[in-house]
Amino acid sequence: MKSIIIITLLTTCGMATTMFGQLSLNFSAGMNNSNCRFEEFKGLSESPEARLGYFFGVGPEYEISKKIHVQVDFQYSIKGFDTGTGSNLVPSGFRYQYVDIIPEVEFHFLQYLALGLGVNYGVKVDEQIKISDGDWSEPFVKTINSTDFGLVFKVEANFKNIFGFVRYNTGLNNIAEGLLTDDNGLLIEDAKQLNRNLQIGLGYKLRFKL
């Protein structure tokens, strides 16, 4: 189902270039404020804390009409969370590096303001952990899956070729690689680990006439 959604959105973007007149190549960068939501899981002594990261993005945008645009953003993005502990048994921080593919539909209801709705498909590039105040290192056992999938919502402001945006990504699938257990080592069958990420970014539109 996820693959069908992504392929459909990408195909729509491709069709738009043959039907309408304006193409932009968007370059963006900014900050991630990321975290993970744990459902039915009490394995952390404290609630996870948000971690700051960054992202770089590039991708095409197609103008179907003055009101509706479609775009695909390809991002390199660093996410993760902190555990709020300095224990030698529990890492104090988790850092995940993704290549994210984000197809969106934008609704330009005002001249300089747009709302976006789309999906986020992430491919994990690397993951690292930090023990107490030590350096980042590779974990002995991988803790999250190689892919992620979620919904994205965006508010974007435009001024000529410059744009700024706030985008929120809510993960829909369980990214935990292994089985989650409680403090006694008992399996929690319904436990899930879900990505959450808030982006604040700036960008530039390189416009072309078709």
XYZ file of C-alpha atoms in Angstrom, residues 40 61 68 88 92 113 201:
7
model
C 2.472 0.479 25.177
C 8.049 21.427 -7.951
C -2.260 23.725 -6.752
C 25.975 3.068 31.386
C 21.691 8.792 26.672
C 1.027 31.354 1.794
C 13.550 25.423 6.949
